[in-house]
Tab-separated table of C-alpha atoms and ligand atoms in Angstrom:
chain	number	residue	atom	x	y	z
A	1125	MET	CA	49.958	-110.191	246.832
A	1126	PRO	CA	51.236	-107.288	244.698
A	1127	ASN	CA	50.504	-107.825	241.022
A	1128	LEU	CA	51.647	-105.851	238.038
A	1129	TYR	CA	49.399	-104.075	235.587
A	1130	ASN	CA	49.870	-103.163	231.960
A	1131	THR	CA	50.171	-99.358	231.913
A	1132	ARG	CA	48.067	-99.260	228.724
A	1133	ASN	CA	45.471	-101.861	229.716
A	1134	ILE	CA	44.691	-102.198	233.409
A	1135	ASN	CA	42.708	-105.389	232.753
A	1136	GLU	CA	45.950	-107.178	231.998
A	1137	LYS	CA	47.240	-108.201	235.395
A	1138	VAL	CA	50.304	-110.435	235.805
A	1139	SER	CA	52.254	-111.899	238.696
A	1140	PRO	CA	55.759	-110.554	239.411
A	1141	SER	CA	57.451	-113.654	237.967
A	1142	LEU	CA	55.490	-113.379	234.709
A	1143	ALA	CA	56.241	-109.658	234.438
A	1144	ILE	CA	59.971	-110.392	234.798
A	1145	ILE	CA	59.793	-113.066	232.107
A	1146	LYS	CA	57.722	-111.005	229.668
A	1147	GLY	CA	59.660	-107.755	230.148
A	1148	MET	CA	57.080	-105.732	228.252
A	1149	ALA	CA	53.411	-106.174	227.345
A	1150	ALA	CA	52.429	-107.198	223.814
A	1151	ASP	CA	50.884	-103.767	223.089
A	1152	GLN	CA	54.170	-102.013	224.122
A	1153	GLY	CA	52.767	-101.111	227.546
A	1154	LEU	CA	54.996	-101.581	230.605
A	1155	TYR	CA	54.255	-103.565	233.727
A	1156	CYS	CA	53.864	-101.472	236.861
A	1157	PHE	CA	52.666	-101.984	240.429
A	1158	LYS	CA	49.660	-100.235	241.934
A	1159	LEU	CA	51.448	-98.740	244.890
A	1160	ASP	CA	48.416	-98.850	247.179
A	1161	GLU	CA	48.559	-102.655	246.912
A	1162	ILE	CA	52.050	-102.725	248.385
A	1163	LEU	CA	52.784	-102.571	252.094
A	1164	LYS	CA	54.442	-99.415	253.393
A	1165	PHE	CA	58.134	-99.737	254.245
A	1166	ASP	CA	58.984	-100.699	257.814
A	1167	LEU	CA	62.183	-98.682	258.152
A	1168	GLU	CA	62.592	-99.328	261.853
A	1169	ALA	CA	62.563	-103.078	261.319
A	1170	TRP	CA	65.139	-102.730	258.536
A	1171	GLN	CA	67.418	-100.222	260.271
A	1172	LYS	CA	70.260	-102.603	261.130
A	1173	LEU	CA	70.253	-104.757	257.998
A	1174	ASN	CA	73.282	-104.858	255.744
A	1175	TYR	CA	72.945	-104.368	251.982
A	1176	GLN	CA	72.413	-108.033	251.164
A	1177	GLN	CA	69.857	-108.540	253.954
A	1178	LEU	CA	67.981	-105.414	252.915
A	1179	ALA	CA	68.069	-106.575	249.290
A	1180	LYS	CA	66.444	-109.859	250.259
A	1181	VAL	CA	63.679	-108.165	252.268
A	1182	LEU	CA	62.925	-105.566	249.596
A	1183	ILE	CA	62.898	-107.970	246.663
A	1184	LYS	CA	60.488	-110.205	248.571
A	1185	HIS	CA	58.416	-107.099	249.397
A	1186	PHE	CA	57.771	-106.514	245.688
A	1187	PHE	CA	58.247	-109.940	244.077
A	1188	ASP	CA	56.101	-111.819	246.535
A	1189	ASP	CA	55.498	-114.888	244.362
A	1190	LEU	CA	59.194	-115.789	244.317
A	1191	ASP	CA	60.357	-118.173	246.997
A	1192	GLU	CA	62.197	-116.515	249.885
A	1193	LYS	CA	65.049	-119.032	249.941
A	1194	MET	CA	65.527	-118.585	246.223
A	1195	ILE	CA	65.600	-114.800	246.548
A	1196	GLU	CA	68.265	-115.173	249.180
A	1197	ALA	CA	70.313	-117.324	246.809
A	1198	CYS	CA	69.889	-114.693	244.062
A	1199	VAL	CA	71.124	-111.955	246.378
A	1200	LEU	CA	74.141	-113.920	247.577
A	1201	GLN	CA	75.199	-114.820	244.035
A	1202	ALA	CA	74.711	-111.295	242.701
A	1203	TYR	CA	75.905	-109.027	245.494
A	1204	ASP	CA	79.221	-110.708	246.290
A	1205	SER	CA	82.901	-109.981	245.766
A	1206	LYS	CA	82.320	-108.869	242.190
A	1207	PHE	CA	81.583	-105.537	243.906
A	1208	ASP	CA	84.706	-103.872	245.236
A	1209	VAL	CA	83.055	-102.704	248.483
A	1210	PRO	CA	81.318	-105.139	250.880
A	1211	GLU	CA	77.985	-103.294	250.964
A	1212	CYS	CA	77.974	-102.961	247.149
A	1213	VAL	CA	77.470	-99.164	247.336
A	1214	LYS	CA	79.263	-96.483	249.288
A	1215	LEU	CA	78.061	-93.259	250.904
A	1216	GLN	CA	80.627	-90.459	251.143
A	1217	LYS	CA	80.500	-86.810	252.070
A	1218	TYR	CA	82.108	-84.185	249.840
A	1219	GLY	CA	81.495	-80.576	250.755
A	1220	GLN	CA	77.927	-80.074	251.946
A	1221	LEU	CA	76.569	-83.030	250.033
A	1222	HIS	CA	76.461	-86.756	250.496
A	1223	VAL	CA	77.431	-88.788	247.451
A	1224	LEU	CA	76.021	-92.272	246.977
A	1225	GLU	CA	78.435	-94.242	244.796
A	1226	THR	CA	76.536	-96.907	242.863
A	1227	TYR	CA	79.419	-97.772	240.532
A	1228	HIS	CA	81.389	-100.341	242.496
A	1229	GLY	CA	80.196	-103.308	240.426
A	1230	PRO	CA	82.029	-105.256	237.705
A	1231	THR	CA	81.527	-102.724	234.893
A	1232	CYS	CA	81.964	-99.575	237.006
A	1233	ALA	CA	78.502	-98.098	236.388
A	1234	PHE	CA	75.198	-98.184	238.259
A	1235	LYS	CA	73.613	-100.553	235.709
A	1236	ASP	CA	75.437	-103.311	237.604
A	1237	MET	CA	73.190	-102.797	240.631
A	1238	ALA	CA	70.308	-104.376	238.722
A	1239	LEU	CA	71.998	-106.358	235.953
A	1240	THR	CA	74.050	-108.470	238.356
A	1241	ILE	CA	70.866	-109.805	239.947
A	1242	LEU	CA	68.444	-109.853	236.996
A	1243	PRO	CA	69.777	-113.159	235.550
A	1244	TYR	CA	69.168	-114.922	238.856
A	1245	LEU	CA	65.715	-113.376	239.271
A	1246	LEU	CA	64.885	-114.458	235.747
A	1247	THR	CA	66.000	-118.029	236.493
A	1248	CYS	CA	63.797	-118.031	239.639
A	1249	ALA	CA	60.849	-116.681	237.673
A	1250	TYR	CA	61.229	-119.479	235.123
A	1251	GLN	CA	61.239	-122.067	237.881
A	1252	LYS	CA	58.182	-120.475	239.452
A	1253	GLN	CA	56.354	-120.581	236.124
A	1254	GLN	CA	57.710	-124.109	235.511
A	1255	ILE	CA	59.228	-123.191	232.190
A	1256	ASN	CA	62.011	-125.615	231.346
A	1257	LYS	CA	63.410	-123.950	228.254
A	1258	GLN	CA	66.876	-122.499	228.012
A	1259	ILE	CA	66.850	-118.719	228.230
A	1260	TYR	CA	68.433	-116.839	225.345
A	1261	ILE	CA	69.076	-113.161	226.111
A	1262	LEU	CA	69.412	-110.786	223.163
A	1263	CYS	CA	70.828	-107.354	223.813
A	1264	ALA	CA	71.587	-104.406	221.559
A	1265	THR	CA	73.827	-101.845	223.187
A	1266	SER	CA	75.285	-98.443	222.545
A	1267	GLY	CA	77.980	-99.201	225.138
A	1268	ASP	CA	77.342	-99.617	228.855
A	1269	THR	CA	74.334	-101.926	229.106
A	1270	GLY	CA	75.980	-104.605	226.944
A	1271	LYS	CA	78.925	-105.164	229.237
A	1272	ALA	CA	76.786	-105.050	232.380
A	1273	ALA	CA	74.413	-107.653	230.879
A	1274	LEU	CA	77.337	-109.849	229.778
A	1275	GLU	CA	78.886	-109.786	233.238
A	1276	GLY	CA	75.498	-110.476	234.801
A	1277	PHE	CA	74.618	-113.475	232.640
A	1278	LYS	CA	78.139	-114.904	232.314
A	1279	ASP	CA	78.205	-118.551	233.490
A	1280	VAL	CA	74.609	-118.446	234.775
A	1281	LYS	CA	73.124	-121.929	234.252
A	1282	ASN	CA	70.663	-122.544	231.389
A	1283	THR	CA	71.177	-119.088	229.929
A	1284	TYR	CA	72.967	-117.859	226.831
A	1285	ILE	CA	73.521	-114.235	225.836
A	1286	THR	CA	74.329	-112.461	222.590
A	1287	VAL	CA	75.195	-108.766	222.585
A	1288	PHE	CA	75.222	-106.743	219.367
A	1289	PHE	CA	77.106	-103.475	219.274
A	1290	PRO	CA	77.830	-101.004	216.458
A	1291	GLN	CA	81.420	-101.575	215.315
A	1292	GLU	CA	82.323	-97.921	214.896
A	1293	ASN	CA	80.190	-96.258	217.537
A	1294	VAL	CA	81.392	-97.355	220.968
A	1295	SER	CA	84.465	-96.144	222.821
A	1296	TYR	CA	87.677	-98.171	222.749
A	1297	ILE	CA	87.296	-99.080	226.412
A	1298	GLN	CA	83.673	-100.138	225.947
A	1299	ALA	CA	84.602	-102.362	222.971
A	1300	GLN	CA	87.549	-103.839	224.874
A	1301	GLN	CA	85.302	-104.500	227.899
A	1302	MET	CA	82.795	-106.426	225.790
A	1303	LEU	CA	85.178	-108.282	223.458
A	1304	THR	CA	87.298	-109.630	226.331
A	1305	THR	CA	84.295	-111.112	228.159
A	1306	SER	CA	84.904	-114.682	229.262
A	1307	GLY	CA	82.253	-117.320	230.011
A	1308	LYS	CA	81.065	-120.230	227.879
A	1309	ASN	CA	77.579	-118.799	227.439
A	1310	THR	CA	78.517	-115.337	226.162
A	1311	ASN	CA	78.616	-114.143	222.575
A	1312	VAL	CA	79.527	-110.647	221.400
A	1313	ILE	CA	78.988	-109.529	217.822
A	1314	GLN	CA	80.103	-106.342	216.140
A	1315	VAL	CA	77.670	-105.019	213.573
A	1316	LYS	CA	78.673	-102.915	210.568
A	1317	GLY	CA	76.065	-100.248	211.229
A	1318	ASN	CA	74.758	-98.020	213.986
A	1319	PHE	CA	72.900	-98.647	217.248
A	1320	ASP	CA	69.505	-98.611	215.513
A	1321	ASP	CA	70.665	-101.438	213.202
A	1322	CYS	CA	71.607	-103.499	216.271
A	1323	GLN	CA	68.285	-102.733	217.907
A	1324	LYS	CA	66.483	-103.783	214.725
A	1325	ILE	CA	68.233	-107.181	214.650
A	1326	VAL	CA	66.966	-107.853	218.174
A	1327	LYS	CA	63.445	-106.715	217.331
A	1328	ASP	CA	63.393	-108.835	214.162
A	1329	CYS	CA	64.474	-111.888	216.166
A	1330	PHE	CA	61.592	-111.398	218.604
A	1331	GLU	CA	59.164	-111.246	215.696
A	1332	ASP	CA	60.646	-114.158	213.741
A	1333	GLN	CA	58.208	-117.068	213.501
A	1334	THR	CA	60.807	-119.890	213.507
A	1335	LEU	CA	62.341	-118.464	216.655
A	1336	LYS	CA	58.916	-118.004	218.278
A	1337	ASP	CA	58.004	-121.610	217.467
A	1338	ASN	CA	61.172	-123.058	218.939
A	1339	GLN	CA	60.186	-125.281	221.853
A	1340	SER	CA	63.527	-125.536	223.616
A	1341	ILE	CA	64.575	-121.875	223.689
A	1342	GLN	CA	62.890	-118.830	225.198
A	1343	LEU	CA	64.106	-115.469	223.931
A	1344	SER	CA	64.307	-112.730	226.518
A	1345	SER	CA	65.740	-109.257	226.932
A	1346	ALA	CA	67.774	-107.426	229.536
A	1347	ASN	CA	66.742	-103.907	228.657
A	1348	SER	CA	65.726	-101.267	231.119
A	1349	ILE	CA	61.953	-101.552	230.887
A	1350	ASN	CA	61.974	-104.899	232.687
A	1351	ILE	CA	60.532	-104.509	236.203
A	1352	GLY	CA	63.290	-106.889	237.299
A	1353	ARG	CA	65.709	-104.027	236.752
A	1354	LEU	CA	63.680	-101.411	238.608
A	1355	VAL	CA	63.138	-103.119	241.961
A	1356	PRO	CA	66.849	-103.782	242.708
A	1357	GLN	CA	67.423	-100.032	242.283
A	1358	ILE	CA	65.126	-99.268	245.228
A	1359	ILE	CA	67.506	-101.009	247.627
A	1360	TYR	CA	70.266	-98.397	247.647
A	1361	TYR	CA	67.863	-95.525	248.282
A	1362	VAL	CA	66.564	-97.235	251.412
A	1363	TRP	CA	70.077	-98.355	252.400
A	1364	SER	CA	71.567	-94.858	252.123
A	1365	TYR	CA	68.688	-93.313	254.084
A	1366	LEU	CA	69.214	-95.811	256.908
A	1367	GLN	CA	72.951	-95.224	256.723
A	1368	LEU	CA	72.374	-91.506	257.391
A	1369	VAL	CA	70.128	-92.407	260.341
A	1370	ASN	CA	72.668	-94.864	261.736
A	1371	ASN	CA	75.594	-92.452	261.475
A	1372	GLY	CA	73.631	-89.715	263.201
A	1373	THR	CA	73.347	-87.312	260.264
A	1374	ILE	CA	69.541	-87.412	260.459
A	1375	LYS	CA	66.880	-88.781	262.788
A	1376	MET	CA	64.506	-91.512	261.632
A	1377	ASN	CA	61.671	-89.915	259.621
A	1378	ASP	CA	63.606	-86.707	258.838
A	1379	LYS	CA	63.233	-85.894	255.160
A	1380	ILE	CA	66.126	-85.845	252.710
A	1381	ASN	CA	66.522	-85.079	248.987
A	1382	PHE	CA	68.097	-87.203	246.269
A	1383	SER	CA	69.658	-85.800	243.106
A	1384	VAL	CA	69.834	-88.270	240.208
A	1385	PRO	CA	71.408	-87.983	236.722
A	1386	CYS	CA	68.568	-89.030	234.422
A	1387	GLY	CA	68.274	-90.730	231.032
A	1388	ASN	CA	65.609	-93.409	230.791
A	1389	PHE	CA	64.240	-92.269	234.188
A	1390	GLY	CA	64.628	-95.752	235.692
A	1391	ASN	CA	66.977	-94.811	238.506
A	1392	ILE	CA	64.963	-91.856	239.797
A	1393	LEU	CA	61.671	-93.731	239.336
A	1394	ALA	CA	62.963	-96.301	241.826
A	1395	ALA	CA	63.477	-93.428	244.300
A	1396	PHE	CA	59.986	-92.096	243.588
A	1397	ILE	CA	58.438	-95.494	244.304
A	1398	ALA	CA	60.422	-95.656	247.557
A	1399	LYS	CA	59.072	-92.206	248.456
A	1400	LYS	CA	55.491	-93.264	247.787
A	1401	LEU	CA	55.976	-96.303	250.021
A	1402	GLY	CA	57.176	-94.241	252.957
A	1403	LEU	CA	60.872	-93.464	252.515
A	1404	PRO	CA	61.057	-89.903	253.898
A	1405	ILE	CA	62.083	-88.019	250.771
A	1406	ASP	CA	61.278	-84.351	250.282
A	1407	LYS	CA	62.347	-83.582	246.712
A	1408	LEU	CA	63.737	-85.708	243.938
A	1409	ILE	CA	66.107	-83.654	241.828
A	1410	VAL	CA	66.091	-84.512	238.125
A	1411	ALA	CA	69.540	-83.694	236.726
A	1412	THR	CA	69.927	-83.607	232.942
A	1413	ASN	CA	72.536	-82.695	230.356
A	1414	ARG	CA	71.915	-80.589	227.253
A	1415	ASN	CA	69.328	-83.157	226.103
A	1416	ASP	CA	66.945	-81.546	228.562
A	1417	VAL	CA	63.591	-83.135	227.643
A	1418	LEU	CA	63.074	-84.369	231.183
A	1419	ALA	CA	63.950	-81.095	232.908
A	1420	GLU	CA	61.537	-79.223	230.669
A	1421	PHE	CA	58.864	-81.850	231.341
A	1422	ILE	CA	59.175	-81.475	235.105
A	1423	GLN	CA	59.207	-77.683	234.860
A	1424	THR	CA	56.326	-77.262	232.400
A	1425	GLY	CA	54.367	-80.531	232.139
A	1426	HIS	CA	55.130	-80.531	228.419
A	1427	TYR	CA	57.063	-83.540	227.100
A	1428	ASP	CA	58.573	-82.575	223.768
A	1429	SER	CA	60.930	-84.905	221.904
A	1430	ARG	CA	60.976	-82.672	218.785
A	1431	ARG	CA	64.449	-81.260	219.220
A	1432	GLU	CA	67.998	-81.631	218.115
A	1433	PHE	CA	69.884	-84.562	219.628
A	1434	HIS	CA	73.213	-83.576	221.225
A	1435	LYS	CA	76.189	-85.849	221.784
A	1436	THR	CA	77.571	-84.960	225.211
A	1437	ILE	CA	80.290	-86.068	227.629
A	1438	SER	CA	77.556	-87.787	229.682
A	1439	PRO	CA	76.423	-90.180	226.910
A	1440	SER	CA	74.249	-92.441	229.084
A	1441	MET	CA	71.892	-89.487	229.459
A	1442	ASP	CA	71.726	-88.698	225.742
A	1443	ILE	CA	68.118	-89.788	225.407
A	1444	LEU	CA	65.049	-88.078	223.978
A	1445	ILE	CA	62.431	-90.790	224.553
A	1446	SER	CA	62.640	-91.688	228.200
A	1447	SER	CA	60.774	-94.971	228.610
A	1448	ASN	CA	60.081	-95.042	232.362
A	1449	ILE	CA	58.083	-91.798	232.210
A	1450	GLU	CA	55.250	-94.090	231.148
A	1451	ARG	CA	55.275	-95.748	234.573
A	1452	LEU	CA	55.399	-92.343	236.284
A	1453	LEU	CA	52.313	-91.208	234.345
A	1454	PHE	CA	50.518	-94.432	235.256
A	1455	ILE	CA	51.132	-93.814	238.958
A	1456	LEU	CA	50.436	-90.049	238.895
A	1457	SER	CA	47.214	-90.446	236.898
A	1458	ASN	CA	45.999	-92.812	239.609
A	1459	TYR	CA	46.377	-95.780	237.261
A	1460	ASP	CA	44.355	-94.327	234.410
A	1461	ASP	CA	45.465	-96.641	231.584
A	1462	GLN	CA	43.475	-94.726	228.945
A	1463	SER	CA	45.184	-91.420	229.596
A	1464	VAL	CA	48.615	-93.119	229.628
A	1465	LYS	CA	47.725	-94.687	226.308
A	1466	ASN	CA	46.693	-91.298	224.923
A	1467	TYR	CA	49.888	-89.576	226.040
A	1468	MET	CA	52.013	-92.350	224.553
A	1469	HIS	CA	50.013	-92.217	221.334
A	1470	GLN	CA	50.518	-88.453	221.076
A	1471	LEU	CA	54.232	-88.892	221.711
A	1472	LYS	CA	54.506	-91.450	218.937
A	1473	GLU	CA	52.378	-89.557	216.409
A	1474	GLN	CA	53.207	-85.913	217.171
A	1475	GLY	CA	56.401	-86.142	219.199
A	1476	HIS	CA	54.959	-84.328	222.230
A	1477	TYR	CA	52.160	-84.126	224.795
A	1478	THR	CA	51.113	-82.023	227.797
A	1479	VAL	CA	49.943	-83.648	231.020
A	1480	ASP	CA	46.758	-82.546	232.786
A	1481	ALA	CA	46.721	-80.248	235.827
A	1482	THR	CA	46.510	-83.029	238.434
A	1483	ILE	CA	49.610	-84.747	237.095
A	1484	PHE	CA	51.466	-81.456	236.720
A	1485	GLU	CA	50.735	-80.555	240.338
A	1486	GLN	CA	52.252	-83.814	241.502
A	1487	LEU	CA	55.318	-83.316	239.292
A	1488	GLN	CA	55.843	-79.965	241.026
A	1489	GLU	CA	55.270	-81.442	244.447
A	1490	ASN	CA	57.713	-84.343	244.084
A	1491	PHE	CA	60.413	-83.153	241.676
A	1492	VAL	CA	62.635	-80.244	240.745
A	1493	ALA	CA	64.876	-80.268	237.657
A	1494	TYR	CA	68.067	-78.600	236.421
A	1495	THR	CA	70.141	-78.802	233.242
A	1496	PHE	CA	73.897	-78.511	232.805
A	1497	ASP	CA	75.844	-78.407	229.546
A	1498	ASP	CA	79.279	-79.962	229.022
A	1499	GLU	CA	81.137	-76.794	229.982
A	1500	MET	CA	79.293	-76.503	233.303
A	1501	THR	CA	79.791	-80.223	233.906
A	1502	LYS	CA	83.540	-79.854	233.478
A	1503	GLN	CA	83.603	-76.834	235.778
A	1504	GLN	CA	81.832	-78.876	238.449
A	1505	ILE	CA	84.352	-81.735	238.107
A	1506	LYS	CA	87.238	-79.289	238.443
A	1507	LYS	CA	85.708	-77.360	241.339
A	1508	LEU	CA	85.077	-80.440	243.461
A	1509	TYR	CA	88.503	-81.817	242.571
A	1510	LEU	CA	90.243	-78.625	243.694
A	1511	GLU	CA	88.272	-78.594	246.949
A	1512	THR	CA	88.493	-82.290	247.845
A	1513	LYS	CA	90.814	-84.111	245.395
A	1514	HIS	CA	87.840	-86.309	244.638
A	1515	CYS	CA	86.843	-86.903	241.018
A	1516	LEU	CA	83.292	-87.297	239.791
A	1517	ASP	CA	82.495	-88.714	236.375
A	1518	PRO	CA	80.464	-86.383	234.095
A	1519	HIS	CA	77.090	-88.024	234.907
A	1520	SER	CA	77.688	-87.823	238.649
A	1521	ALA	CA	78.987	-84.257	238.353
A	1522	ILE	CA	75.638	-83.217	236.868
A	1523	ALA	CA	73.797	-84.773	239.824
A	1524	TYR	CA	76.145	-82.995	242.223
A	1525	ALA	CA	75.735	-79.640	240.464
A	1526	ALA	CA	71.936	-80.007	240.471
A	1527	ALA	CA	71.948	-80.801	244.185
A	1528	GLU	CA	74.049	-77.685	244.878
A	1529	LYS	CA	71.768	-75.565	242.779
A	1530	TYR	CA	68.706	-76.809	244.662
A	1531	GLY	CA	70.551	-75.783	247.801
A	1532	LYS	CA	68.435	-77.329	250.544
A	1533	LEU	CA	69.970	-79.988	252.799
A	1534	PRO	CA	70.413	-82.820	253.544
A	1535	THR	CA	70.803	-84.022	249.980
A	1536	VAL	CA	72.334	-87.160	248.536
A	1537	ALA	CA	73.702	-86.917	244.988
A	1538	VAL	CA	73.711	-90.272	243.221
A	1539	ALA	CA	77.028	-91.040	241.466
A	1540	THR	CA	76.406	-93.454	238.600
A	1541	ALA	CA	79.790	-94.152	237.007
A	1542	SER	CA	83.403	-94.397	238.057
A	1543	PRO	CA	85.480	-91.389	236.937
A	1544	TYR	CA	87.898	-93.921	235.401
A	1545	LYS	CA	85.238	-94.985	232.945
A	1546	PHE	CA	85.326	-91.453	231.517
A	1547	ALA	CA	88.975	-90.799	232.258
A	1548	LYS	CA	89.664	-88.577	229.252
A	1549	ASP	CA	86.867	-86.088	229.923
A	1550	VAL	CA	87.608	-86.044	233.637
A	1551	CYS	CA	91.342	-85.415	233.055
A	1552	GLN	CA	90.597	-82.663	230.563
A	1553	ALA	CA	88.044	-81.076	232.895
A	1554	ILE	CA	90.771	-80.746	235.514
A	1555	ASP	CA	93.543	-79.804	233.088
A	1556	HIS	CA	92.296	-78.833	229.651
A	1557	SER	CA	95.749	-79.184	228.112
A	1558	CYS	CA	95.968	-82.878	229.117
A	1559	LYS	CA	96.663	-84.864	225.910
A	1560	LYS	CA	97.363	-88.597	225.807
A	1561	ASP	CA	97.569	-91.269	223.112
A	1562	ASP	CA	94.794	-93.552	224.234
A	1563	ASP	CA	92.158	-94.183	226.883
A	1564	PHE	CA	94.488	-96.300	228.998
A	1565	ASP	CA	96.970	-93.445	229.240
A	1566	TYR	CA	94.143	-91.203	230.449
A	1567	ILE	CA	93.327	-93.782	233.124
A	1568	ALA	CA	96.955	-93.661	234.282
A	1569	ALA	CA	96.931	-89.855	234.185
A	1570	LEU	CA	93.755	-89.770	236.279
A	1571	ALA	CA	95.278	-92.174	238.806
A	1572	SER	CA	98.106	-89.707	239.361
A	1573	LEU	CA	95.618	-86.885	240.040
A	1574	THR	CA	93.423	-88.633	242.575
A	1575	ASP	CA	93.799	-91.027	245.495
A	1576	GLU	CA	91.058	-93.331	244.214
A	1577	PRO	CA	92.360	-96.738	243.161
A	1578	ILE	CA	91.823	-97.814	239.543
A	1579	PRO	CA	89.015	-100.421	239.484
A	1580	THR	CA	90.513	-103.871	238.867
A	1581	SER	CA	88.228	-104.542	235.924
A	1582	LEU	CA	89.628	-101.498	234.074
A	1583	LYS	CA	93.214	-101.846	235.269
A	1584	TYR	CA	93.910	-105.140	233.531
A	1585	LEU	CA	91.559	-104.642	230.609
A	1586	TYR	CA	94.354	-103.712	228.229
A	1587	ASP	CA	96.119	-107.062	228.719
A	1588	LEU	CA	93.097	-109.349	228.404
A	1589	PRO	CA	92.758	-111.569	225.326
A	1590	ILE	CA	90.006	-110.822	222.813
A	1591	ASN	CA	87.503	-113.696	222.995
A	1592	HIS	CA	84.948	-112.561	220.434
A	1593	HIS	CA	85.856	-111.952	216.796
A	1594	GLN	CA	82.606	-112.059	214.873
A	1595	ILE	CA	81.771	-109.046	212.684
A	1596	ILE	CA	78.581	-109.117	210.625
A	1597	THR	CA	76.479	-106.923	208.365
A	1598	LYS	CA	73.071	-105.935	209.663
A	1599	ASP	CA	71.304	-108.438	207.358
A	1600	GLN	CA	73.116	-111.426	208.853
A	1601	GLY	CA	71.790	-110.957	212.392
A	1602	ILE	CA	68.842	-113.354	212.424
A	1603	GLN	CA	70.768	-116.160	210.724
A	1604	VAL	CA	73.541	-115.878	213.309
A	1605	ILE	CA	71.003	-116.295	216.110
A	1606	ILE	CA	69.364	-119.280	214.394
A	1607	ASN	CA	72.786	-120.930	214.004
A	1608	ASN	CA	73.657	-120.255	217.649
A	1609	ILE	CA	70.427	-121.909	218.739
A	1610	LYS	CA	71.228	-124.999	216.632
A	1611	GLU	CA	74.542	-125.229	218.476
A	1612	MET	CA	72.882	-124.711	221.874
A	1613	ILE	CA	70.363	-127.530	221.537
A	1614	LYS	CA	72.715	-130.005	219.901
B	761	PLP	C1	72.079	-95.443	232.483
B	761	PLP	C2	72.852	-94.360	233.152
B	761	PLP	C3	72.226	-93.179	233.630
B	761	PLP	C4	70.761	-92.902	233.437
B	761	PLP	O1	69.957	-93.715	234.238
B	761	PLP	P1	68.406	-93.904	233.876
B	761	PLP	O2	67.925	-94.954	234.797
B	761	PLP	O3	68.384	-94.365	232.443
B	761	PLP	O4	67.735	-92.591	234.065
B	761	PLP	C5	73.019	-92.241	234.281
B	761	PLP	N1	74.347	-92.419	234.419
B	761	PLP	C6	74.976	-93.526	233.968
B	761	PLP	C7	76.441	-93.644	234.142
B	761	PLP	C8	74.254	-94.545	233.325
B	761	PLP	O5	74.906	-95.635	232.866
């Protein structure tokens, strides 16, 4: 049975269900598989499966201690009509490149692919471990993750979720998306402060002794280091490969490339794991914006976070410390926990580290990387629009541009957000004189430029009632959580 290992202490071995519950190891290490303990993919056996069937098989492949019937129930509850296409993702061809749209979920971004199923996997894991407590999810968000987590956990039995977001620092649409969330078990709080203040509230709660001692509530987190978010992202890489085989674009076992817009490196790491387990991938293309830490790392083996942080039009990639690199180092160092620990220590103390020659060789063998600034991103959006009338959001445009730059075919560029989610920047990329009063007017303007329908969840957002009104200072966070718990167990 595949187990998971602490990337900083290989002697700590946990079952999949425990890794999902814990999220992260106590010493800040992450849980990761040893890939040689996992069976190679049987693509021929999976060739005719639809998305939901493939999801079931793949989740069982990795999370072997969860019951098969329960996994099936998770899949059917997660990957249903809340996605606006039946197979949850969509593969299109624009120009020379294939585009894999992973943004057809309830919040119009790829985070939905994992966050719609994580709550159900977590519930299964609790049953497996025979934990009877109610699950309380705490989430700090700078925008996108919060809404995806809220939609995922909404109305899931025996769970409750609180999302903290910085009052002044999210877009109008993002705030509207979160504050209009329905569901009896959801709670959204605006914090007078920035994202770090929100993050600190969550951290303080996890360290608070009264909360730790509480026997009826288990605190948990939905952030991207949970292995329960990584595995569901493997599904669409396998699905899109088989789709290309089935539609005759490639023959089984032909190699293809994937280009992925990267931030925390979770999405592309899922593709890398698929490659290691036999999905015929030649290169993985790391696409970054002006915050090009990852591109430099792939190109030089030097990870250097000591640089200016840039706000860009692809904000979900505005990241300097990319957490899933730790799992990549664990795999590429052949599971050498001590060297992972050293690299992570150097990163924390000095802000940078350089990997050894063996790791660097493998980076070169598996990855290529390119960087595009906002101007180039906008040019890409406009160029593809003029050629095809199709709009890419800024994140997806960077993946597309990187795939074109790499040049070799066949390549699939992964599209991670709906263009409507970034309607203003997309409109202005196509017509730089486009000026509207608010985000909803930009959505309407974009709808008149393209044939794509406006996603339902954004279309009616403006008219939805606000369900969450609480605004707090950063010092009130813990008390709010303690009060909520009193209400929950009453
Ligand atoms: C989160 C996100 C990314 C980055 O994905 P990682 O897994 O963090 O590398 C890219 N695009 C969009 C739209 C996202 O929301």
